[in-house]
Amino acid sequence: MAKFRSNHQRRGKGSTGMVAKVGIFSALIAGLFFIFNLFTGEHFETNSADPELSYFLPKGGRGVVVEQTTYALSYNEAHEQAEWVAYKLSGATLREPYVERTDDFRPDPAIATGSAHPNDYRHSGYDRGHLIPAADRAYSKLAMSETFLMSNISPQARQFNGGIWRELEELTREWAKDAGELYVVTGPLLDMEPKGVIGNNEVTIPGGYFKVLLDLEEPQLKAIGFVLPNTISYEPLYKFVATVDEVEAMTGLDFFAGFLPEEVETELEAKADIDLWPLDKDKFRKRIENWNNR
C-alpha cells in the first residue's frame, strides 16, 4: 500500500544544480526535442485543439486514453474514473471573462465501456470532484462543459473537495498566471487502499490524490508534486509536497517522458522546492476557518 509523505518541508532555496544553469538554452532544447518527436517520437494521436498535448501525456498507465478538446485522460474501467488527467493551463485564458458554470454532469460517450453515471454519487456522501477543475476552463462554455463529463469526476470527501483540494486548485491557477503556462497532470491514487465504492457502477473511492506541475517558462524551469489524503485537512499545503519522482513511485506512471531532454527531466523531477511555488496565507486561513466547516 502506498503511504502519504507529510514531511516534505521546504527543499532548498532558489535555483541550484543544472536547472539553474539551463535557462533559455534548455527551453530551446525542449522545443527542438518536441520538433524531433513530431517526426520520429512515440506519441498519442489526438483530436485536441492543441497538438502539443499528445507529447506530455504520462506513460505506464492501465487505462484507455481519451481526448477531449482541451485535455486528455486515461480512463480506468476497473475503478470507473480517470487514473490521470493531463492538460496545459494558460495564464492568458485564466484572465479571460468567466462563463457561467454549466453544472451539466453526464456520462462520457467517448468511454467505450461506459463511464460512471451522476447517479452513482447520489446519496453517497461524496462530492463529484473534478480532476481538471471547471474554473480552469471557464473561458469557454464548451471547454467548461467538457469538465463535467463523468470521466473527469472522482469521489471526493466534501471537506476535501471544498477545502485543501480547492486551495491547491486556486493556487495552481495563480501559479499559471505568474508563469504564463503550466503543464498539469492530476488524478486519484488508485494503488492505495480505497475507502470503498459507491453507486451501481461501483466507483472506487480513492484514498488520496496527486497533482504534478511543470513550468517551462523563463526565468525558472521547475516542477513539483502534491500528494493529498482524501479527507479534511488542517495542515498547510507544504506538508504534502513531493518530488515528481516520488509521485511516479506511488502511481507507477512516468511523467513527461520523451517530452523533455533526459538530463533536464531527471533534474526537474528529482527536486521539489516549495520556495519557487509561493503559498497564500489568506487561502490557508480561509480553509481552516471557513472552507473546512461547510
PDB file of C-alpha atoms in Angstrom:
ATOM      1  CA  MET A   1       0.000   0.000   0.000  1.00  0.00           C
ATOM      2  CA  ALA A   2       1.284   3.459  -0.856  1.00  0.00           C
ATOM      3  CA  LYS A   3       1.753   5.751   2.088  1.00  0.00           C
ATOM      4  CA  PHE A   4       1.485   9.502   2.276  1.00  0.00           C
ATOM      5  CA  ARG A   5       4.582  11.547   2.858  1.00  0.00           C
ATOM      6  CA  SER A   6       3.586  14.506   5.002  1.00  0.00           C
ATOM      7  CA  ASN A   7       7.048  15.710   5.933  1.00  0.00           C
ATOM      8  CA  HIS A   8       8.124  17.416   2.715  1.00  0.00           C
ATOM      9  CA  GLN A   9       9.249  20.712   4.135  1.00  0.00           C
ATOM     10  CA  ARG A  10      10.821  23.408   2.035  1.00  0.00           C
ATOM     11  CA  ARG A  11      13.592  21.931  -0.070  1.00  0.00           C
ATOM     12  CA  GLY A  12      16.418  24.283  -0.846  1.00  0.00           C
ATOM     13  CA  LYS A  13      16.467  27.944  -1.696  1.00  0.00           C
ATOM     14  CA  GLY A  14      16.179  29.279  -5.217  1.00  0.00           C
ATOM     15  CA  SER A  15      17.904  27.697  -8.202  1.00  0.00           C
ATOM     16  CA  THR A  16      20.571  25.016  -7.794  1.00  0.00           C
ATOM     17  CA  GLY A  17      22.349  22.471  -9.948  1.00  0.00           C
ATOM     18  CA  MET A  18      21.799  22.100 -13.621  1.00  0.00           C
ATOM     19  CA  VAL A  19      18.286  23.544 -13.701  1.00  0.00           C
ATOM     20  CA  ALA A  20      19.643  26.877 -12.517  1.00  0.00           C
ATOM     21  CA  LYS A  21      22.005  26.921 -15.488  1.00  0.00           C
ATOM     22  CA  VAL A  22      19.816  25.699 -18.315  1.00  0.00           C
ATOM     23  CA  GLY A  23      17.699  28.854 -18.714  1.00  0.00           C
ATOM     24  CA  ILE A  24      16.883  29.806 -22.258  1.00  0.00           C
ATOM     25  CA  PHE A  25      19.170  27.068 -23.591  1.00  0.00           C
ATOM     26  CA  SER A  26      17.109  24.279 -22.016  1.00  0.00           C
ATOM     27  CA  ALA A  27      13.856  25.802 -23.182  1.00  0.00           C
ATOM     28  CA  LEU A  28      15.310  25.883 -26.696  1.00  0.00           C
ATOM     29  CA  ILE A  29      16.442  22.274 -26.386  1.00  0.00           C
ATOM     30  CA  ALA A  30      12.989  21.256 -25.184  1.00  0.00           C
ATOM     31  CA  GLY A  31      11.457  22.932 -28.207  1.00  0.00           C
ATOM     32  CA  LEU A  32      13.852  21.193 -30.564  1.00  0.00           C
ATOM     33  CA  PHE A  33      13.159  17.901 -28.830  1.00  0.00           C
ATOM     34  CA  PHE A  34       9.434  18.423 -29.385  1.00  0.00           C
ATOM     35  CA  ILE A  35      10.028  19.039 -33.107  1.00  0.00           C
ATOM     36  CA  PHE A  36      12.178  15.912 -33.276  1.00  0.00           C
ATOM     37  CA  ASN A  37       9.413  13.868 -31.659  1.00  0.00           C
ATOM     38  CA  LEU A  38       6.946  15.291 -34.133  1.00  0.00           C
ATOM     39  CA  PHE A  39       8.649  13.270 -36.832  1.00  0.00           C
ATOM     40  CA  THR A  40      10.234  10.350 -35.018  1.00  0.00           C
ATOM     41  CA  GLY A  41       8.992  10.031 -31.422  1.00  0.00           C
ATOM     42  CA  GLU A  42       6.285   7.951 -29.846  1.00  0.00           C
ATOM     43  CA  HIS A  43       3.137   9.903 -29.135  1.00  0.00           C
ATOM     44  CA  PHE A  44      -0.628   9.568 -28.976  1.00  0.00           C
ATOM     45  CA  GLU A  45      -2.715  10.622 -31.951  1.00  0.00           C
ATOM     46  CA  THR A  46      -5.175  13.206 -30.714  1.00  0.00           C
ATOM     47  CA  ASN A  47      -8.129  15.256 -31.856  1.00  0.00           C
ATOM     48  CA  SER A  48      -7.240  18.036 -29.456  1.00  0.00           C
ATOM     49  CA  ALA A  49      -7.192  21.663 -30.492  1.00  0.00           C
ATOM     50  CA  ASP A  50      -3.654  21.684 -29.040  1.00  0.00           C
ATOM     51  CA  PRO A  51      -1.380  19.303 -30.991  1.00  0.00           C
ATOM     52  CA  GLU A  52       1.336  19.524 -28.314  1.00  0.00           C
ATOM     53  CA  LEU A  53      -0.980  17.844 -25.809  1.00  0.00           C
ATOM     54  CA  SER A  54      -0.096  14.350 -27.042  1.00  0.00           C
ATOM     55  CA  TYR A  55       3.583  14.752 -26.186  1.00  0.00           C
ATOM     56  CA  PHE A  56       3.435  15.195 -22.416  1.00  0.00           C
ATOM     57  CA  LEU A  57       0.865  12.544 -21.512  1.00  0.00           C
ATOM     58  CA  PRO A  58       2.006  10.107 -18.798  1.00  0.00           C
ATOM     59  CA  LYS A  59       3.206   6.668 -19.774  1.00  0.00           C
ATOM     60  CA  GLY A  60       2.710   3.388 -17.927  1.00  0.00           C
ATOM     61  CA  GLY A  61      -0.989   3.680 -17.154  1.00  0.00           C
ATOM     62  CA  ARG A  62      -3.542   0.888 -17.320  1.00  0.00           C
ATOM     63  CA  GLY A  63      -6.451   2.824 -18.783  1.00  0.00           C
ATOM     64  CA  VAL A  64      -7.673   3.903 -22.198  1.00  0.00           C
ATOM     65  CA  VAL A  65      -6.501   7.330 -23.360  1.00  0.00           C
ATOM     66  CA  VAL A  66      -9.358   9.603 -24.383  1.00  0.00           C
ATOM     67  CA  GLU A  67      -9.009  13.051 -25.901  1.00  0.00           C
ATOM     68  CA  GLN A  68     -11.312  15.953 -25.158  1.00  0.00           C
ATOM     69  CA  THR A  69     -10.981  19.370 -26.763  1.00  0.00           C
ATOM     70  CA  THR A  70      -8.516  20.837 -24.260  1.00  0.00           C
ATOM     71  CA  TYR A  71      -7.399  17.922 -22.094  1.00  0.00           C
ATOM     72  CA  ALA A  72      -6.676  14.208 -22.191  1.00  0.00           C
ATOM     73  CA  LEU A  73      -7.324  11.453 -19.687  1.00  0.00           C
ATOM     74  CA  SER A  74      -6.719   7.760 -19.153  1.00  0.00           C
ATOM     75  CA  TYR A  75      -9.931   6.006 -18.107  1.00  0.00           C
ATOM     76  CA  ASN A  76      -9.539   3.048 -15.776  1.00  0.00           C
ATOM     77  CA  GLU A  77     -12.620   0.858 -16.196  1.00  0.00           C
ATOM     78  CA  ALA A  78     -11.916  -1.182 -13.066  1.00  0.00           C
ATOM     79  CA  HIS A  79     -12.251   1.973 -10.947  1.00  0.00           C
ATOM     80  CA  GLU A  80     -14.769   3.837 -13.170  1.00  0.00           C
ATOM     81  CA  GLN A  81     -12.730   7.032 -13.262  1.00  0.00           C
ATOM     82  CA  ALA A  82      -9.644   8.511 -14.842  1.00  0.00           C
ATOM     83  CA  GLU A  83      -6.282   7.398 -13.478  1.00  0.00           C
ATOM     84  CA  TRP A  84      -4.891  10.702 -14.724  1.00  0.00           C
ATOM     85  CA  VAL A  85      -5.982  13.877 -16.491  1.00  0.00           C
ATOM     86  CA  ALA A  86      -3.383  15.986 -18.332  1.00  0.00           C
ATOM     87  CA  TYR A  87      -3.679  19.488 -19.726  1.00  0.00           C
ATOM     88  CA  LYS A  88      -1.975  22.823 -20.226  1.00  0.00           C
ATOM     89  CA  LEU A  89      -3.058  25.719 -18.052  1.00  0.00           C
ATOM     90  CA  SER A  90      -2.603  29.129 -19.645  1.00  0.00           C
ATOM     91  CA  GLY A  91      -2.413  32.344 -17.710  1.00  0.00           C
ATOM     92  CA  ALA A  92      -3.880  34.164 -20.706  1.00  0.00           C
ATOM     93  CA  THR A  93      -7.088  32.112 -20.776  1.00  0.00           C
ATOM     94  CA  LEU A  94      -7.408  32.344 -16.998  1.00  0.00           C
ATOM     95  CA  ARG A  95      -7.571  36.132 -17.351  1.00  0.00           C
ATOM     96  CA  GLU A  96     -10.488  35.971 -19.802  1.00  0.00           C
ATOM     97  CA  PRO A  97     -14.035  36.622 -18.522  1.00  0.00           C
ATOM     98  CA  TYR A  98     -15.561  33.561 -16.875  1.00  0.00           C
ATOM     99  CA  VAL A  99     -18.602  31.937 -18.449  1.00  0.00           C
ATOM    100  CA  GLU A 100     -21.447  30.782 -16.232  1.00  0.00           C
ATOM    101  CA  ARG A 101     -20.825  27.426 -14.578  1.00  0.00           C
ATOM    102  CA  THR A 102     -22.587  24.734 -16.633  1.00  0.00           C
ATOM    103  CA  ASP A 103     -23.046  22.016 -13.957  1.00  0.00           C
ATOM    104  CA  ASP A 104     -24.039  19.549 -16.690  1.00  0.00           C
ATOM    105  CA  PHE A 105     -22.705  16.337 -15.166  1.00  0.00           C
ATOM    106  CA  ARG A 106     -23.243  13.472 -17.651  1.00  0.00           C
ATOM    107  CA  PRO A 107     -21.747  10.146 -18.749  1.00  0.00           C
ATOM    108  CA  ASP A 108     -18.886  10.375 -21.232  1.00  0.00           C
ATOM    109  CA  PRO A 109     -19.927   8.875 -24.590  1.00  0.00           C
ATOM    110  CA  ALA A 110     -16.260   8.535 -25.564  1.00  0.00           C
ATOM    111  CA  ILE A 111     -15.765   5.763 -22.983  1.00  0.00           C
ATOM    112  CA  ALA A 112     -16.485   2.608 -24.993  1.00  0.00           C
ATOM    113  CA  THR A 113     -17.086   0.502 -21.876  1.00  0.00           C
ATOM    114  CA  GLY A 114     -19.358   3.137 -20.363  1.00  0.00           C
ATOM    115  CA  SER A 115     -18.315   5.726 -17.822  1.00  0.00           C
ATOM    116  CA  ALA A 116     -19.664   6.284 -14.355  1.00  0.00           C
ATOM    117  CA  HIS A 117     -23.060   7.984 -14.079  1.00  0.00           C
ATOM    118  CA  PRO A 118     -24.022  11.031 -11.983  1.00  0.00           C
ATOM    119  CA  ASN A 119     -26.480   8.811 -10.108  1.00  0.00           C
ATOM    120  CA  ASP A 120     -23.578   6.754  -8.765  1.00  0.00           C
ATOM    121  CA  TYR A 121     -22.809   9.693  -6.487  1.00  0.00           C
ATOM    122  CA  ARG A 122     -26.363  10.322  -5.334  1.00  0.00           C
ATOM    123  CA  HIS A 123     -26.753   9.954  -1.533  1.00  0.00           C
ATOM    124  CA  SER A 124     -23.170   8.602  -1.345  1.00  0.00           C
ATOM    125  CA  GLY A 125     -21.865  11.336   0.944  1.00  0.00           C
ATOM    126  CA  TYR A 126     -19.108  12.097  -1.573  1.00  0.00           C
ATOM    127  CA  ASP A 127     -18.755  15.041  -3.914  1.00  0.00           C
ATOM    128  CA  ARG A 128     -18.457  14.712  -7.664  1.00  0.00           C
ATOM    129  CA  GLY A 129     -14.911  16.041  -7.583  1.00  0.00           C
ATOM    130  CA  HIS A 130     -13.320  17.434 -10.736  1.00  0.00           C
ATOM    131  CA  LEU A 131      -9.827  16.351 -11.774  1.00  0.00           C
ATOM    132  CA  ILE A 132      -9.431  19.200 -14.253  1.00  0.00           C
ATOM    133  CA  PRO A 133     -11.367  21.954 -12.456  1.00  0.00           C
ATOM    134  CA  ALA A 134     -14.262  23.690 -14.169  1.00  0.00           C
ATOM    135  CA  ALA A 135     -12.627  27.034 -13.351  1.00  0.00           C
ATOM    136  CA  ASP A 136      -9.535  26.037 -15.325  1.00  0.00           C
ATOM    137  CA  ARG A 137     -11.721  26.044 -18.463  1.00  0.00           C
ATOM    138  CA  ALA A 138     -14.102  28.869 -17.605  1.00  0.00           C
ATOM    139  CA  TYR A 139     -13.118  30.914 -20.664  1.00  0.00           C
ATOM    140  CA  SER A 140     -15.396  28.830 -22.932  1.00  0.00           C
ATOM    141  CA  LYS A 141     -18.794  27.193 -22.433  1.00  0.00           C
ATOM    142  CA  LEU A 142     -17.699  24.154 -24.463  1.00  0.00           C
ATOM    143  CA  ALA A 143     -14.415  23.774 -22.583  1.00  0.00           C
ATOM    144  CA  MET A 144     -16.191  24.268 -19.250  1.00  0.00           C
ATOM    145  CA  SER A 145     -18.912  21.751 -20.147  1.00  0.00           C
ATOM    146  CA  GLU A 146     -16.355  19.066 -21.006  1.00  0.00           C
ATOM    147  CA  THR A 147     -15.025  19.174 -17.452  1.00  0.00           C
ATOM    148  CA  PHE A 148     -18.426  17.877 -16.270  1.00  0.00           C
ATOM    149  CA  LEU A 149     -18.103  14.603 -18.184  1.00  0.00           C
ATOM    150  CA  MET A 150     -18.112  11.807 -15.615  1.00  0.00           C
ATOM    151  CA  SER A 151     -14.779  10.517 -16.897  1.00  0.00           C
ATOM    152  CA  ASN A 152     -13.283  13.633 -15.281  1.00  0.00           C
ATOM    153  CA  ILE A 153     -15.075  13.107 -11.963  1.00  0.00           C
ATOM    154  CA  SER A 154     -13.881  11.227  -8.864  1.00  0.00           C
ATOM    155  CA  PRO A 155     -15.484  10.673  -5.417  1.00  0.00           C
ATOM    156  CA  GLN A 156     -14.037  13.233  -3.043  1.00  0.00           C
ATOM    157  CA  ALA A 157     -14.827  13.842   0.602  1.00  0.00           C
ATOM    158  CA  ARG A 158     -16.827  17.055   0.784  1.00  0.00           C
ATOM    159  CA  GLN A 159     -14.435  18.889   3.106  1.00  0.00           C
ATOM    160  CA  PHE A 160     -11.501  17.728   0.998  1.00  0.00           C
ATOM    161  CA  ASN A 161     -13.036  18.875  -2.297  1.00  0.00           C
ATOM    162  CA  GLY A 162     -14.104  22.206  -0.825  1.00  0.00           C
ATOM    163  CA  GLY A 163     -11.056  22.518   1.423  1.00  0.00           C
ATOM    164  CA  ILE A 164      -7.428  21.660   0.728  1.00  0.00           C
ATOM    165  CA  TRP A 165      -8.166  20.474  -2.847  1.00  0.00           C
ATOM    166  CA  ARG A 166      -9.848  23.801  -3.569  1.00  0.00           C
ATOM    167  CA  GLU A 167      -6.873  25.639  -2.095  1.00  0.00           C
ATOM    168  CA  LEU A 168      -4.453  23.728  -4.335  1.00  0.00           C
ATOM    169  CA  GLU A 169      -6.591  24.298  -7.428  1.00  0.00           C
ATOM    170  CA  GLU A 170      -6.817  28.032  -6.772  1.00  0.00           C
ATOM    171  CA  LEU A 171      -3.079  28.264  -6.155  1.00  0.00           C
ATOM    172  CA  THR A 172      -2.377  26.349  -9.357  1.00  0.00           C
ATOM    173  CA  ARG A 173      -4.308  28.964 -11.313  1.00  0.00           C
ATOM    174  CA  GLU A 174      -2.341  31.735  -9.610  1.00  0.00           C
ATOM    175  CA  TRP A 175       0.942  29.993 -10.410  1.00  0.00           C
ATOM    176  CA  ALA A 176      -0.117  29.599 -14.043  1.00  0.00           C
ATOM    177  CA  LYS A 177      -0.884  33.317 -14.260  1.00  0.00           C
ATOM    178  CA  ASP A 178       2.539  34.124 -12.825  1.00  0.00           C
ATOM    179  CA  ALA A 179       4.400  31.618 -15.004  1.00  0.00           C
ATOM    180  CA  GLY A 180       2.404  32.168 -18.166  1.00  0.00           C
ATOM    181  CA  GLU A 181       1.738  28.470 -18.676  1.00  0.00           C
ATOM    182  CA  LEU A 182       1.876  25.234 -16.705  1.00  0.00           C
ATOM    183  CA  TYR A 183       1.682  21.567 -17.666  1.00  0.00           C
ATOM    184  CA  VAL A 184      -0.622  19.797 -15.217  1.00  0.00           C
ATOM    185  CA  VAL A 185      -1.240  16.110 -14.529  1.00  0.00           C
ATOM    186  CA  THR A 186      -3.610  15.123 -11.743  1.00  0.00           C
ATOM    187  CA  GLY A 187      -5.506  12.058 -10.623  1.00  0.00           C
ATOM    188  CA  PRO A 188      -6.545   9.641  -7.874  1.00  0.00           C
ATOM    189  CA  LEU A 189      -4.112   7.338  -6.089  1.00  0.00           C
ATOM    190  CA  LEU A 190      -5.708   4.119  -7.261  1.00  0.00           C
ATOM    191  CA  ASP A 191      -2.909   1.887  -5.947  1.00  0.00           C
ATOM    192  CA  MET A 192      -3.680   2.960  -2.386  1.00  0.00           C
ATOM    193  CA  GLU A 193      -6.164   1.116  -0.216  1.00  0.00           C
ATOM    194  CA  PRO A 194      -9.555   2.519  -1.334  1.00  0.00           C
ATOM    195  CA  LYS A 195     -12.152   3.902   1.051  1.00  0.00           C
ATOM    196  CA  GLY A 196     -14.859   1.779  -0.564  1.00  0.00           C
ATOM    197  CA  VAL A 197     -17.082   2.060  -3.626  1.00  0.00           C
ATOM    198  CA  ILE A 198     -20.246   3.979  -4.498  1.00  0.00           C
ATOM    199  CA  GLY A 199     -23.155   3.524  -6.879  1.00  0.00           C
ATOM    200  CA  ASN A 200     -24.369   0.799  -9.194  1.00  0.00           C
ATOM    201  CA  ASN A 201     -21.157   1.112 -11.188  1.00  0.00           C
ATOM    202  CA  GLU A 202     -19.079   0.567  -8.049  1.00  0.00           C
ATOM    203  CA  VAL A 203     -16.955   3.664  -8.462  1.00  0.00           C
ATOM    204  CA  THR A 204     -13.806   3.415  -6.334  1.00  0.00           C
ATOM    205  CA  ILE A 205     -13.422   5.991  -3.557  1.00  0.00           C
ATOM    206  CA  PRO A 206      -9.702   6.823  -3.705  1.00  0.00           C
ATOM    207  CA  GLY A 207      -7.632   7.124  -0.582  1.00  0.00           C
ATOM    208  CA  GLY A 208      -5.927  10.203  -1.971  1.00  0.00           C
ATOM    209  CA  TYR A 209      -4.995  12.304  -4.974  1.00  0.00           C
ATOM    210  CA  PHE A 210      -1.900  13.663  -6.684  1.00  0.00           C
ATOM    211  CA  LYS A 211      -1.119  16.731  -8.736  1.00  0.00           C
ATOM    212  CA  VAL A 212       2.083  17.271 -10.728  1.00  0.00           C
ATOM    213  CA  LEU A 213       3.055  20.666 -12.163  1.00  0.00           C
ATOM    214  CA  LEU A 214       5.732  21.550 -14.715  1.00  0.00           C
ATOM    215  CA  ASP A 215       6.807  25.103 -15.541  1.00  0.00           C
ATOM    216  CA  LEU A 216       8.997  25.522 -18.626  1.00  0.00           C
ATOM    217  CA  GLU A 217       8.663  29.295 -18.795  1.00  0.00           C
ATOM    218  CA  GLU A 218      11.522  31.668 -18.072  1.00  0.00           C
ATOM    219  CA  PRO A 219      13.080  32.701 -15.798  1.00  0.00           C
ATOM    220  CA  GLN A 220      12.856  29.471 -13.764  1.00  0.00           C
ATOM    221  CA  LEU A 221      12.255  25.958 -15.023  1.00  0.00           C
ATOM    222  CA  LYS A 222      10.700  23.960 -12.202  1.00  0.00           C
ATOM    223  CA  ALA A 223       8.448  21.070 -11.246  1.00  0.00           C
ATOM    224  CA  ILE A 224       6.609  19.988  -8.133  1.00  0.00           C
ATOM    225  CA  GLY A 225       4.178  17.346  -6.949  1.00  0.00           C
ATOM    226  CA  PHE A 226       1.499  17.178  -4.263  1.00  0.00           C
ATOM    227  CA  VAL A 227       0.056  14.055  -2.612  1.00  0.00           C
ATOM    228  CA  LEU A 228      -3.079  14.615  -0.548  1.00  0.00           C
ATOM    229  CA  PRO A 229      -5.281  12.238   1.513  1.00  0.00           C
ATOM    230  CA  ASN A 230      -8.960  12.248   0.561  1.00  0.00           C
ATOM    231  CA  THR A 231     -10.116  13.777   3.826  1.00  0.00           C
ATOM    232  CA  ILE A 232     -10.399  17.077   5.651  1.00  0.00           C
ATOM    233  CA  SER A 233      -7.034  18.645   6.447  1.00  0.00           C
ATOM    234  CA  TYR A 234      -5.868  21.362   8.804  1.00  0.00           C
ATOM    235  CA  GLU A 235      -2.240  21.072   7.691  1.00  0.00           C
ATOM    236  CA  PRO A 236      -0.526  23.628   5.430  1.00  0.00           C
ATOM    237  CA  LEU A 237      -0.034  22.569   1.821  1.00  0.00           C
ATOM    238  CA  TYR A 238       3.754  22.394   2.050  1.00  0.00           C
ATOM    239  CA  LYS A 239       3.317  19.319   4.261  1.00  0.00           C
ATOM    240  CA  PHE A 240       2.095  17.433   1.184  1.00  0.00           C
ATOM    241  CA  VAL A 241       4.795  18.433  -1.281  1.00  0.00           C
ATOM    242  CA  ALA A 242       6.519  15.612  -3.167  1.00  0.00           C
ATOM    243  CA  THR A 243       9.002  15.391  -5.990  1.00  0.00           C
ATOM    244  CA  VAL A 244       7.738  14.197  -9.353  1.00  0.00           C
ATOM    245  CA  ASP A 245       9.917  11.117  -8.864  1.00  0.00           C
ATOM    246  CA  GLU A 246       8.072  10.333  -5.626  1.00  0.00           C
ATOM    247  CA  VAL A 247       4.681  10.694  -7.294  1.00  0.00           C
ATOM    248  CA  GLU A 248       5.859   8.379 -10.072  1.00  0.00           C
ATOM    249  CA  ALA A 249       6.837   5.781  -7.477  1.00  0.00           C
ATOM    250  CA  MET A 250       3.384   5.983  -5.871  1.00  0.00           C
ATOM    251  CA  THR A 251       1.390   5.827  -9.111  1.00  0.00           C
ATOM    252  CA  GLY A 252       3.515   3.708 -11.444  1.00  0.00           C
ATOM    253  CA  LEU A 253       3.228   6.491 -14.032  1.00  0.00           C
ATOM    254  CA  ASP A 254       6.072   8.111 -15.958  1.00  0.00           C
ATOM    255  CA  PHE A 255       5.519  11.852 -16.304  1.00  0.00           C
ATOM    256  CA  PHE A 256       6.950  13.947 -19.146  1.00  0.00           C
ATOM    257  CA  ALA A 257       8.987  11.035 -20.561  1.00  0.00           C
ATOM    258  CA  GLY A 258      10.158  11.907 -24.068  1.00  0.00           C
ATOM    259  CA  PHE A 259       8.810  15.431 -23.709  1.00  0.00           C
ATOM    260  CA  LEU A 260      11.993  16.903 -22.230  1.00  0.00           C
ATOM    261  CA  PRO A 261      15.659  16.153 -22.808  1.00  0.00           C
ATOM    262  CA  GLU A 262      16.503  13.323 -20.430  1.00  0.00           C
ATOM    263  CA  GLU A 263      19.001  15.275 -18.351  1.00  0.00           C
ATOM    264  CA  VAL A 264      16.542  18.141 -17.852  1.00  0.00           C
ATOM    265  CA  GLU A 265      13.726  15.750 -16.943  1.00  0.00           C
ATOM    266  CA  THR A 266      15.962  13.962 -14.443  1.00  0.00           C
ATOM    267  CA  GLU A 267      16.956  17.190 -12.733  1.00  0.00           C
ATOM    268  CA  LEU A 268      13.470  18.698 -12.591  1.00  0.00           C
ATOM    269  CA  GLU A 269      11.741  15.547 -11.356  1.00  0.00           C
ATOM    270  CA  ALA A 270      14.198  14.958  -8.511  1.00  0.00           C
ATOM    271  CA  LYS A 271      13.545  18.283  -6.743  1.00  0.00           C
ATOM    272  CA  ALA A 272      10.531  19.969  -5.190  1.00  0.00           C
ATOM    273  CA  ASP A 273      11.389  23.478  -3.986  1.00  0.00           C
ATOM    274  CA  ILE A 274       8.272  24.967  -2.406  1.00  0.00           C
ATOM    275  CA  ASP A 275      10.000  28.360  -2.267  1.00  0.00           C
ATOM    276  CA  LEU A 276       9.501  28.539  -6.042  1.00  0.00           C
ATOM    277  CA  TRP A 277       5.742  27.976  -5.645  1.00  0.00           C
ATOM    278  CA  PRO A 278       4.519  30.687  -3.256  1.00  0.00           C
ATOM    279  CA  LEU A 279       1.679  29.733  -0.948  1.00  0.00           C
ATOM    280  CA  ASP A 280      -1.085  32.065   0.192  1.00  0.00           C
ATOM    281  CA  LYS A 281      -1.609  32.548   3.913  1.00  0.00           C
ATOM    282  CA  ASP A 282      -5.053  34.050   3.347  1.00  0.00           C
ATOM    283  CA  LYS A 283      -6.243  30.963   1.469  1.00  0.00           C
ATOM    284  CA  PHE A 284      -4.909  28.718   4.208  1.00  0.00           C
ATOM    285  CA  ARG A 285      -6.717  30.820   6.822  1.00  0.00           C
ATOM    286  CA  LYS A 286      -9.957  30.679   4.815  1.00  0.00           C
ATOM    287  CA  ARG A 287      -9.665  26.918   4.556  1.00  0.00           C
ATOM    288  CA  ILE A 288      -9.172  26.464   8.276  1.00  0.00           C
ATOM    289  CA  GLU A 289     -11.789  28.999   9.379  1.00  0.00           C
ATOM    290  CA  ASN A 290     -14.441  28.646   6.653  1.00  0.00           C
ATOM    291  CA  TRP A 291     -13.987  26.088   3.873  1.00  0.00           C
ATOM    292  CA  ASN A 292     -13.414  23.134   6.213  1.00  0.00           C
ATOM    293  CA  ASN A 293     -16.610  23.921   8.097  1.00  0.00           C
ATOM    294  CA  ARG A 294     -19.068  23.797   5.205  1.00  0.00           C
TER     295      ARG A 294
END
